[in-house]
Amino acid sequence: MSKPGRPAGPAAETAELVLSAALDLLLTEGGAALTPQRLHAVTGVARTTIYRHWPMPRDFLAALIAVAPHPSPQPSGDPAADLHAEVDLLCDRLRDKPVAAFLRALVTASSTDPDCVPLRQRYVMDLLAPVHRSVRALAVTAECDVEEAAMTIVSPLLVDALLLDRPAERNRAHRAVDDLLARATDPT
């Protein structure tokens, strides 16, 4: 609970400064750098302000998740083309530093802080939501377990990006989409 006269959260400029620095540190030095002391050194924001609003690394991660958009293109009306487009977009996101590094930091943080597990799950589900939506659009015309179909497509991509530290195998993902499309249009 806030004391009278004290704002509940940091000023918008302060939050933007600290969270921008937190993201930069995360991308350049990893999740271990997300400490109030380190952020004070980088931003000049008082340590007490940082401790008050982001006392633990998971608090920085949660705040960054809250402002991390995963925009998707507008659906084209062709569910197959939309699913292929979402697969390409996911492969690009897993390749690009902000998403891939952030995901790695969440995995690392989850291994030492059980309170980070729900953050990791939320981030991954937000990242995968467009693929689920596209699979769901296909499933309207076919008997299909949406969750299983979506995970068949994305699981190898996550293994590539997180465990094998290599680019997500785009062609394999598209083959999985094509297999799903074949099952969705097969009348037997």
Short mmCIF file of C-alpha atoms in Angstrom, two decimals:
data_model
loop_
_atom_site.label_atom_id
_atom_site.label_comp_id
_atom_site.label_asym_id
_atom_site.label_seq_id
_atom_site.Cartn_x
_atom_site.Cartn_y
_atom_site.Cartn_z
CA MET A 1 0.00 0.00 0.00
CA SER A 2 1.30 3.44 -0.89
CA LYS A 3 1.87 6.12 1.65
CA PRO A 4 -0.19 9.29 1.23
CA GLY A 5 1.49 11.66 -1.19
CA ARG A 6 3.66 8.95 -2.74
CA PRO A 7 2.70 7.76 -6.22
CA ALA A 8 1.79 4.08 -6.55
CA GLY A 9 4.21 3.59 -9.41
CA PRO A 10 7.24 5.30 -10.83
CA ALA A 11 6.84 8.34 -13.04
CA ALA A 12 6.35 7.36 -16.67
CA GLU A 13 9.73 8.79 -17.68
CA THR A 14 11.47 6.93 -14.86
CA ALA A 15 9.75 3.65 -15.71
CA GLU A 16 10.65 4.04 -19.39
CA LEU A 17 14.28 4.86 -18.55
CA VAL A 18 14.68 1.94 -16.14
CA LEU A 19 12.86 -0.60 -18.32
CA SER A 20 14.79 0.47 -21.44
CA ALA A 21 18.02 0.04 -19.51
CA ALA A 22 16.80 -3.31 -18.16
CA LEU A 23 16.10 -4.54 -21.68
CA ASP A 24 19.50 -3.32 -22.90
CA LEU A 25 21.24 -5.08 -20.00
CA LEU A 26 19.22 -8.23 -20.60
CA LEU A 27 20.22 -8.28 -24.26
CA THR A 28 23.88 -7.46 -23.70
CA GLU A 29 24.72 -9.06 -20.34
CA GLY A 30 21.89 -11.51 -19.67
CA GLY A 31 19.31 -11.79 -16.92
CA ALA A 32 21.88 -11.82 -14.11
CA ALA A 33 22.51 -8.11 -14.77
CA LEU A 34 18.94 -7.20 -13.78
CA THR A 35 19.75 -5.96 -10.32
CA PRO A 36 18.73 -2.67 -8.74
CA GLN A 37 22.41 -1.84 -8.16
CA ARG A 38 23.33 -2.39 -11.81
CA LEU A 39 20.31 -0.44 -13.06
CA HIS A 40 21.13 2.42 -10.70
CA ALA A 41 24.66 2.51 -12.10
CA VAL A 42 23.36 2.58 -15.68
CA THR A 43 20.42 4.97 -15.27
CA GLY A 44 21.24 7.15 -12.29
CA VAL A 45 17.75 6.47 -10.90
CA ALA A 46 17.85 6.17 -7.12
CA ARG A 47 18.33 2.62 -5.88
CA THR A 48 15.46 3.11 -3.46
CA THR A 49 13.13 3.91 -6.37
CA ILE A 50 14.30 0.86 -8.27
CA TYR A 51 14.04 -1.40 -5.19
CA ARG A 52 10.58 -0.06 -4.40
CA HIS A 53 9.15 -0.82 -7.84
CA TRP A 54 11.33 -3.68 -9.09
CA PRO A 55 12.90 -5.41 -6.08
CA MET A 56 13.69 -8.69 -7.87
CA PRO A 57 14.86 -9.58 -11.39
CA ARG A 58 11.49 -11.24 -11.97
CA ASP A 59 9.85 -7.84 -11.41
CA PHE A 60 11.85 -6.40 -14.30
CA LEU A 61 10.95 -9.42 -16.43
CA ALA A 62 7.25 -9.04 -15.57
CA ALA A 63 7.33 -5.33 -16.40
CA LEU A 64 9.08 -6.01 -19.70
CA ILE A 65 6.53 -8.69 -20.61
CA ALA A 66 3.75 -6.21 -19.95
CA VAL A 67 5.17 -3.83 -22.54
CA ALA A 68 6.43 -6.42 -25.07
CA PRO A 69 4.06 -6.41 -28.02
CA HIS A 70 3.76 -9.34 -30.38
CA PRO A 71 1.84 -7.73 -33.23
CA SER A 72 0.48 -9.97 -35.94
CA PRO A 73 -0.61 -9.04 -39.41
CA GLN A 74 -4.31 -8.76 -40.05
CA PRO A 75 -5.79 -12.09 -41.18
CA SER A 76 -5.99 -12.31 -44.95
CA GLY A 77 -9.07 -14.52 -44.99
CA ASP A 78 -7.04 -17.49 -46.20
CA PRO A 79 -6.38 -19.58 -43.05
CA ALA A 80 -3.61 -21.59 -44.74
CA ALA A 81 -1.73 -18.50 -45.90
CA ASP A 82 -2.23 -16.89 -42.48
CA LEU A 83 -0.77 -19.92 -40.70
CA HIS A 84 2.26 -19.96 -43.00
CA ALA A 85 2.72 -16.22 -42.38
CA GLU A 86 2.53 -16.71 -38.61
CA VAL A 87 5.10 -19.51 -38.78
CA ASP A 88 7.46 -17.22 -40.70
CA LEU A 89 6.88 -14.44 -38.18
CA LEU A 90 7.54 -16.78 -35.25
CA CYS A 91 10.77 -18.03 -36.86
CA ASP A 92 11.86 -14.41 -37.32
CA ARG A 93 11.02 -13.55 -33.71
CA LEU A 94 12.93 -16.54 -32.38
CA ARG A 95 15.90 -15.51 -34.51
CA ASP A 96 15.86 -11.84 -33.56
CA LYS A 97 17.74 -10.82 -30.45
CA PRO A 98 15.03 -9.19 -28.32
CA VAL A 99 12.64 -12.14 -28.31
CA ALA A 100 15.22 -14.91 -28.31
CA ALA A 101 17.37 -13.29 -25.61
CA PHE A 102 14.34 -12.47 -23.50
CA LEU A 103 13.07 -16.03 -23.79
CA ARG A 104 16.49 -17.39 -22.77
CA ALA A 105 16.55 -15.04 -19.79
CA LEU A 106 13.11 -16.27 -18.73
CA VAL A 107 14.23 -19.89 -19.00
CA THR A 108 17.35 -19.15 -16.95
CA ALA A 109 15.42 -17.16 -14.35
CA SER A 110 12.81 -19.93 -14.09
CA SER A 111 15.50 -22.45 -13.23
CA THR A 112 16.48 -20.51 -10.11
CA ASP A 113 13.28 -18.68 -9.20
CA PRO A 114 10.03 -20.71 -9.28
CA ASP A 115 8.07 -17.43 -9.32
CA CYS A 116 9.43 -16.82 -12.83
CA VAL A 117 7.82 -19.97 -14.23
CA PRO A 118 4.39 -18.33 -14.69
CA LEU A 119 6.11 -15.37 -16.38
CA ARG A 120 7.88 -17.69 -18.80
CA GLN A 121 4.66 -19.54 -19.51
CA ARG A 122 2.76 -16.29 -20.09
CA TYR A 123 5.43 -14.93 -22.42
CA VAL A 124 5.58 -18.14 -24.46
CA MET A 125 1.79 -18.37 -24.69
CA ASP A 126 1.60 -14.73 -25.81
CA LEU A 127 4.29 -15.45 -28.40
CA LEU A 128 2.44 -18.53 -29.67
CA ALA A 129 -1.09 -17.06 -29.54
CA PRO A 130 -1.11 -16.00 -33.22
CA VAL A 131 -0.18 -19.54 -34.30
CA HIS A 132 -2.94 -20.96 -32.09
CA ARG A 133 -5.39 -18.47 -33.58
CA SER A 134 -4.42 -19.47 -37.12
CA VAL A 135 -4.67 -23.19 -36.33
CA ARG A 136 -8.06 -22.57 -34.71
CA ALA A 137 -9.25 -20.88 -37.93
CA LEU A 138 -8.29 -24.04 -39.83
CA ALA A 139 -9.87 -26.31 -37.23
CA VAL A 140 -13.30 -24.82 -37.85
CA THR A 141 -13.56 -26.95 -40.98
CA ALA A 142 -11.70 -30.00 -39.71
CA GLU A 143 -11.67 -32.16 -36.65
CA CYS A 144 -8.43 -31.07 -35.10
CA ASP A 145 -7.00 -30.70 -31.61
CA VAL A 146 -5.87 -27.08 -31.83
CA GLU A 147 -3.35 -27.30 -29.00
CA GLU A 148 -1.75 -30.47 -30.33
CA ALA A 149 -1.60 -29.16 -33.89
CA ALA A 150 -0.09 -25.83 -32.85
CA MET A 151 2.48 -27.51 -30.61
CA THR A 152 3.45 -29.93 -33.39
CA ILE A 153 4.37 -26.88 -35.46
CA VAL A 154 6.06 -24.73 -32.82
CA SER A 155 7.78 -27.21 -30.47
CA PRO A 156 10.67 -27.94 -32.85
CA LEU A 157 11.14 -24.19 -33.34
CA LEU A 158 11.46 -23.65 -29.60
CA VAL A 159 13.88 -26.56 -29.28
CA ASP A 160 16.02 -25.09 -32.06
CA ALA A 161 16.05 -21.59 -30.57
CA LEU A 162 16.34 -22.40 -26.87
CA LEU A 163 18.09 -25.73 -26.52
CA LEU A 164 20.20 -26.05 -29.64
CA ASP A 165 21.00 -22.34 -30.01
CA ARG A 166 20.44 -22.37 -33.74
CA PRO A 167 17.96 -20.68 -36.05
CA ALA A 168 14.45 -22.10 -36.00
CA GLU A 169 14.07 -24.58 -38.85
CA ARG A 170 11.55 -22.72 -41.01
CA ASN A 171 11.21 -25.48 -43.63
CA ARG A 172 10.38 -28.12 -41.02
CA ALA A 173 7.72 -25.81 -39.57
CA HIS A 174 6.20 -25.28 -43.00
CA ARG A 175 6.16 -29.04 -43.60
CA ALA A 176 4.25 -29.43 -40.32
CA VAL A 177 1.78 -26.78 -41.50
CA ASP A 178 1.40 -28.58 -44.84
CA ASP A 179 0.78 -31.88 -43.02
CA LEU A 180 -1.89 -30.18 -40.90
CA LEU A 181 -3.48 -28.68 -44.01
CA ALA A 182 -3.50 -32.09 -45.71
CA ARG A 183 -5.24 -33.62 -42.68
CA ALA A 184 -7.69 -30.72 -42.51
CA THR A 185 -8.74 -31.12 -46.15
CA ASP A 186 -8.73 -34.94 -46.22
CA PRO A 187 -12.39 -36.05 -46.17
CA THR A 188 -11.57 -39.52 -44.77
#
